[in-house]
Short mmCIF file of C-alpha atoms in Angstrom, two decimals:
data_model
loop_
_atom_site.label_atom_id
_atom_site.label_comp_id
_atom_site.label_asym_id
_atom_site.label_seq_id
_atom_site.Cartn_x
_atom_site.Cartn_y
_atom_site.Cartn_z
CA LEU A 1 -137.80 -187.85 77.27
CA GLY A 2 -134.57 -189.70 78.74
CA VAL A 3 -136.46 -192.51 80.07
CA ASP A 4 -135.57 -196.43 78.74
CA LEU A 5 -137.80 -198.28 77.46
CA THR A 6 -136.19 -201.35 76.81
CA THR A 7 -135.97 -202.12 80.63
CA ARG A 8 -139.11 -200.61 81.55
CA ARG A 9 -142.59 -199.66 80.65
CA LEU A 10 -144.09 -196.43 81.06
CA SER A 11 -146.93 -196.10 83.98
CA ALA A 12 -150.18 -194.61 82.86
CA ALA A 13 -149.82 -191.26 84.17
CA PRO A 14 -146.35 -190.76 81.99
CA VAL A 15 -147.92 -191.80 78.76
CA LYS A 16 -151.23 -189.53 79.25
CA SER A 17 -148.88 -186.42 80.19
CA LEU A 18 -146.55 -187.19 76.97
CA ARG A 19 -150.27 -187.52 74.86
CA ALA A 20 -151.03 -184.03 76.17
CA VAL A 21 -147.93 -182.43 74.92
CA ALA A 22 -147.04 -184.16 71.85
CA PRO A 23 -149.37 -182.14 69.74
CA VAL A 24 -147.77 -178.93 71.71
CA ILE A 25 -144.23 -180.15 70.42
CA ALA A 26 -145.21 -180.78 67.00
CA GLN A 27 -146.68 -177.53 66.11
CA ALA A 28 -143.41 -175.97 67.84
CA LEU A 29 -141.96 -177.92 65.38
CA VAL A 30 -143.87 -177.13 62.57
CA ALA A 31 -143.26 -173.24 62.97
CA ALA A 32 -139.89 -173.71 63.85
CA HIS A 33 -139.35 -174.82 60.33
CA THR A 34 -141.60 -172.89 58.40
CA VAL A 35 -139.31 -169.98 60.30
CA ASP A 36 -136.12 -171.60 58.61
CA ARG A 37 -137.92 -171.70 55.84
CA LEU A 38 -138.97 -168.04 55.53
CA ARG A 39 -135.45 -166.96 56.66
CA GLU A 40 -134.20 -169.06 53.63
CA ALA A 41 -136.58 -167.33 51.38
CA SER A 42 -135.62 -164.07 52.40
CA ILE A 43 -132.05 -164.52 51.50
CA LEU A 44 -131.26 -166.90 48.80
CA ASP A 45 -133.18 -166.28 45.32
CA PRO A 46 -134.89 -169.07 44.50
CA LEU A 47 -133.72 -169.00 40.48
CA THR A 48 -129.82 -168.41 41.18
CA GLY A 49 -129.07 -169.74 44.65
CA CYS A 50 -127.37 -166.60 44.97
CA SER A 51 -128.27 -164.37 47.83
CA THR A 52 -130.89 -161.65 47.52
CA ARG A 53 -130.10 -157.86 47.24
CA PRO A 54 -130.91 -157.41 50.75
CA HIS A 55 -128.94 -159.92 52.47
CA GLY A 56 -125.93 -158.95 49.69
CA ILE A 57 -125.76 -155.64 51.04
CA VAL A 58 -125.75 -156.84 54.63
CA ARG A 59 -122.75 -159.59 53.78
CA LEU A 60 -120.91 -156.63 51.32
CA THR A 61 -121.29 -154.44 54.69
CA ILE A 62 -119.55 -156.82 56.79
CA GLU A 63 -116.87 -157.93 54.19
CA LEU A 64 -116.16 -153.75 54.11
CA LYS A 65 -115.94 -153.76 57.63
CA ARG A 66 -113.37 -156.74 58.16
CA ALA A 67 -111.12 -155.36 55.13
CA ALA A 68 -110.90 -152.14 57.23
CA ARG A 69 -109.91 -153.77 60.49
CA SER A 70 -107.56 -156.39 58.97
CA GLY A 71 -106.35 -154.09 56.25
CA THR A 72 -106.65 -155.98 53.22
CA PRO A 73 -107.82 -155.43 49.62
CA LEU A 74 -111.88 -155.93 48.89
CA ALA A 75 -112.93 -156.12 45.26
CA LEU A 76 -116.83 -155.70 44.11
CA VAL A 77 -117.77 -156.61 40.55
CA MET A 78 -120.68 -155.92 39.07
CA VAL A 79 -122.05 -158.83 36.26
CA ASP A 80 -124.68 -158.46 33.73
CA ILE A 81 -125.80 -161.08 31.21
CA ASP A 82 -126.01 -159.75 27.67
CA HIS A 83 -128.75 -159.02 25.72
CA PHE A 84 -131.23 -160.76 28.26
CA LYS A 85 -134.03 -159.51 26.74
CA ASP A 86 -133.88 -160.59 23.57
CA VAL A 87 -133.43 -164.11 25.18
CA ASN A 88 -136.86 -163.70 26.65
CA ASP A 89 -138.27 -162.63 23.66
CA ARG A 90 -137.10 -165.08 21.10
CA PHE A 91 -137.43 -168.12 23.55
CA GLY A 92 -139.59 -167.06 26.31
CA HIS A 93 -139.66 -166.08 30.19
CA ASN A 94 -138.63 -169.68 31.46
CA ALA A 95 -135.71 -170.01 28.86
CA GLY A 96 -134.88 -166.87 30.67
CA ASP A 97 -135.27 -168.35 33.89
CA ALA A 98 -133.27 -171.41 32.87
CA VAL A 99 -130.42 -168.66 32.06
CA LEU A 100 -130.45 -167.13 35.15
CA THR A 101 -130.18 -170.38 37.11
CA SER A 102 -127.01 -171.35 34.58
CA VAL A 103 -125.37 -168.54 35.50
CA GLY A 104 -125.81 -169.18 38.96
CA ALA A 105 -124.77 -172.75 38.84
CA THR A 106 -121.05 -171.41 37.23
CA MET A 107 -120.91 -168.65 39.67
CA MET A 108 -121.21 -171.36 42.31
CA GLN A 109 -118.19 -173.62 40.40
CA THR A 110 -116.25 -170.92 39.66
CA LEU A 111 -115.47 -168.48 42.94
CA ARG A 112 -115.02 -169.40 46.42
CA ALA A 113 -116.95 -170.40 49.29
CA SER A 114 -115.49 -166.89 51.23
CA ASP A 115 -116.70 -164.87 47.85
CA VAL A 116 -120.33 -163.25 48.40
CA ARG A 117 -122.83 -164.16 45.15
CA CYS A 118 -125.81 -161.54 45.16
CA ARG A 119 -128.43 -161.45 42.22
CA TRP A 120 -128.91 -157.78 42.30
CA GLY A 121 -132.09 -157.24 40.09
CA GLY A 122 -132.89 -158.79 36.80
CA GLU A 123 -130.22 -159.83 35.19
CA GLU A 124 -127.44 -158.25 36.84
CA PHE A 125 -125.20 -159.72 39.73
CA LEU A 126 -123.53 -158.53 42.43
CA ILE A 127 -120.01 -160.29 43.71
CA VAL A 128 -117.95 -159.29 46.43
CA LEU A 129 -114.18 -160.90 46.56
CA PRO A 130 -112.29 -160.04 50.02
CA GLU A 131 -108.64 -160.22 50.13
CA ALA A 132 -108.98 -159.98 45.96
CA ALA A 133 -106.38 -157.06 44.77
CA VAL A 134 -107.46 -155.63 41.02
CA GLU A 135 -105.33 -158.33 39.00
CA GLN A 136 -107.16 -160.89 41.04
CA ALA A 137 -110.38 -160.02 40.27
CA ARG A 138 -109.92 -159.12 37.19
CA GLN A 139 -108.73 -162.63 36.60
CA VAL A 140 -111.94 -163.59 38.60
CA ALA A 141 -113.95 -161.89 36.36
CA GLU A 142 -112.60 -163.10 33.15
CA ALA A 143 -112.31 -166.44 33.84
CA LEU A 144 -116.24 -166.16 35.05
CA LEU A 145 -117.05 -164.76 31.77
CA ARG A 146 -115.14 -167.14 30.09
CA ARG A 147 -117.22 -169.94 31.94
CA ILE A 148 -120.44 -168.20 30.93
CA ALA A 149 -120.08 -168.33 27.02
CA ASP A 150 -118.68 -171.63 27.12
CA THR A 151 -122.09 -173.23 28.55
CA GLN A 152 -125.04 -174.22 26.54
CA VAL A 153 -128.20 -173.83 28.47
CA VAL A 154 -130.64 -176.06 27.42
CA SER A 155 -134.34 -175.46 27.59
CA LYS A 156 -137.53 -176.61 25.88
CA ALA A 157 -136.84 -173.69 23.31
CA GLY A 158 -133.80 -175.25 22.27
CA PRO A 159 -129.89 -174.76 23.34
CA ILE A 160 -129.22 -171.22 24.16
CA ARG A 161 -125.33 -169.32 24.42
CA ILE A 162 -124.95 -166.43 26.20
CA THR A 163 -122.41 -164.03 26.94
CA ALA A 164 -121.72 -161.43 29.86
CA SER A 165 -120.15 -158.39 30.35
CA ALA A 166 -118.40 -157.03 34.39
CA GLY A 167 -117.34 -153.92 35.80
CA ILE A 168 -115.00 -154.02 38.60
CA THR A 169 -113.78 -151.47 41.74
CA LEU A 170 -111.29 -151.73 44.71
CA ALA A 171 -112.47 -150.49 48.10
CA ARG A 172 -110.24 -147.96 49.06
CA PRO A 173 -108.20 -148.43 52.72
CA GLY A 174 -111.06 -147.59 55.60
CA GLU A 175 -113.85 -147.05 52.91
CA HIS A 176 -117.31 -148.12 53.97
CA ASP A 177 -119.85 -145.94 51.97
CA VAL A 178 -121.58 -148.84 50.27
CA GLU A 179 -123.27 -147.12 47.68
CA THR A 180 -120.51 -145.47 46.30
CA LEU A 181 -118.56 -148.37 45.80
CA ILE A 182 -121.62 -149.81 44.21
CA GLY A 183 -121.82 -146.77 42.10
CA ARG A 184 -118.21 -146.98 40.44
CA ALA A 185 -118.27 -151.07 40.11
CA ASP A 186 -121.81 -150.41 37.73
CA ARG A 187 -119.72 -147.35 36.23
CA ALA A 188 -117.42 -150.02 35.20
CA LEU A 189 -119.98 -152.16 33.71
CA TYR A 190 -121.62 -149.13 31.93
CA ARG A 191 -118.33 -148.95 30.16
CA ALA A 192 -118.18 -152.69 29.72
CA LYS A 193 -121.23 -152.61 27.80
CA ALA A 194 -120.31 -149.61 25.96
CA GLU A 195 -117.27 -151.07 24.55
CA GLY A 196 -118.40 -153.75 23.11
CA ARG A 197 -120.03 -156.11 25.72
CA ALA A 198 -118.22 -159.66 26.73
CA CYS A 199 -115.29 -157.97 28.53
CA VAL A 200 -114.39 -156.63 31.88
CA ARG A 201 -114.08 -152.97 32.53
CA ILE A 202 -112.32 -151.38 35.94
CA VAL A 203 -112.87 -148.14 37.37
CA LEU A 204 -111.16 -147.14 40.59
CA GLY A 205 -111.59 -144.33 43.45
CA ASP A 206 -109.79 -141.44 45.11
CA PHE A 207 -109.48 -140.73 48.46
CA LYS A 208 -112.73 -139.74 48.87
CA GLY A 209 -114.17 -142.62 46.99
CA ALA A 210 -115.46 -140.75 43.98
CA PRO A 211 -114.39 -142.82 40.53
CA ILE A 212 -111.26 -141.35 38.97
CA GLY A 213 -110.78 -140.53 35.09
CA ASN A 214 -113.32 -139.85 32.62
CA VAL A 215 -115.97 -142.81 32.53
CA GLU A 216 -118.74 -141.18 30.63
CA ARG A 217 -116.61 -141.14 27.54
CA PRO A 218 -115.46 -144.67 26.62
CA GLY A 219 -113.31 -143.88 23.61
CA PRO A 220 -111.20 -146.60 21.86
CA ALA A 221 -111.14 -149.78 23.55
CA LEU A 222 -108.07 -151.04 25.46
CA PRO A 223 -108.12 -154.27 26.92
CA PHE A 224 -107.19 -154.18 30.23
CA ARG A 225 -104.94 -157.63 29.78
CA GLU A 226 -102.96 -155.79 27.35
CA ALA A 227 -101.94 -152.98 29.94
CA ARG A 228 -98.12 -153.55 31.52
CA MET A 229 -97.95 -153.44 35.53
CA ILE A 230 -95.40 -150.94 36.30
CA PRO A 231 -93.60 -151.65 39.52
CA ALA A 232 -94.77 -149.12 41.65
CA LEU A 233 -92.03 -147.49 44.40
CA ASN A 234 -94.08 -146.43 47.30
CA ALA A 235 -97.27 -149.11 47.35
CA SER A 236 -98.18 -150.49 50.43
CA PRO A 237 -97.86 -154.23 50.54
CA ASN A 238 -101.70 -154.23 51.87
CA VAL A 239 -102.97 -152.13 48.79
CA PRO A 240 -101.41 -153.44 45.26
CA PRO A 241 -100.40 -151.42 42.53
CA ALA A 242 -103.18 -150.97 39.87
CA ILE A 243 -103.79 -149.71 36.55
CA LEU A 244 -105.96 -147.29 36.17
CA LYS A 245 -107.43 -146.27 32.30
CA ARG A 246 -108.29 -142.68 31.59
CA TRP A 247 -109.56 -140.88 28.50
CA ASP A 248 -107.18 -137.38 27.96
CA GLY A 249 -109.37 -136.39 25.03
CA ARG A 250 -107.30 -137.53 22.70
CA ALA A 251 -106.01 -141.39 23.73
CA TRP A 252 -106.18 -143.83 26.64
CA LYS A 253 -103.89 -143.30 28.95
CA ALA A 254 -102.95 -145.86 32.02
CA ASP A 255 -101.79 -144.69 35.28
CA GLU A 256 -100.13 -146.84 37.92
CA ILE A 257 -101.54 -145.81 41.63
CA GLY A 258 -99.69 -146.67 44.68
CA GLN A 259 -100.70 -146.56 48.33
CA GLY A 260 -103.97 -144.63 48.93
CA GLY A 261 -104.01 -143.53 45.11
CA THR A 262 -100.74 -141.73 44.87
CA TYR A 263 -99.65 -141.20 41.47
CA VAL A 264 -96.77 -142.86 40.33
CA LYS A 265 -96.08 -142.63 36.45
CA PRO A 266 -98.69 -142.82 33.24
CA TRP A 267 -97.61 -143.72 29.79
CA VAL A 268 -99.34 -143.92 26.80
CA LYS A 269 -100.29 -147.43 25.08
#
């Protein structure tokens, strides 16, 4: 309380007052600590260390607004552990928890501090990459999937190795509809699952945010890494050109889109 006890001793009255208020102060400190623990429990998933779903949506909304103000790109990645049910069935739920914990640790080691890591539900994760265009997001997602596949999870049931799939979308300039954005990332993840798992697939959106291309029919697999980047003459420096693959009924085609989804040039792989 700002009293120097090295040079003077407290009289009986202050000591009596301190003894009276000490329990009140102790209760206030306990209450503050409890509030902090409850707040942490509401925003952090205890198994993975990632944000909870509600907190992830809040942070995604904040990053969307920031990207709109600054005119910078924003990528969204949905990651899903492959055959996770088989892990639980074969090794038990404790082993499944160990896998989730390992994936959360791998994400923390792989992603930037500014990136948002969220456990979306079960074995599915949502990642928000501020200031990341399509190519950067693809590189991050592929690096993450490689690290997940290279990590041996230690459990009482024995060592476990897993793989994961990822779907990517990019927020359009000024886009702020969270549900539409997440829906596109989900479609991209569906394609990754349909085309063999343990891979990355990308679905972009038009001016209204609707997915571009026929994503319901996957067709032959065409790894994104094999696509050629064609310089876009009319691409904005804030919206890097990107490759979009689409199924036209006979073959996979890839279009490059520039500013605002401007069609530039098609080619057939």
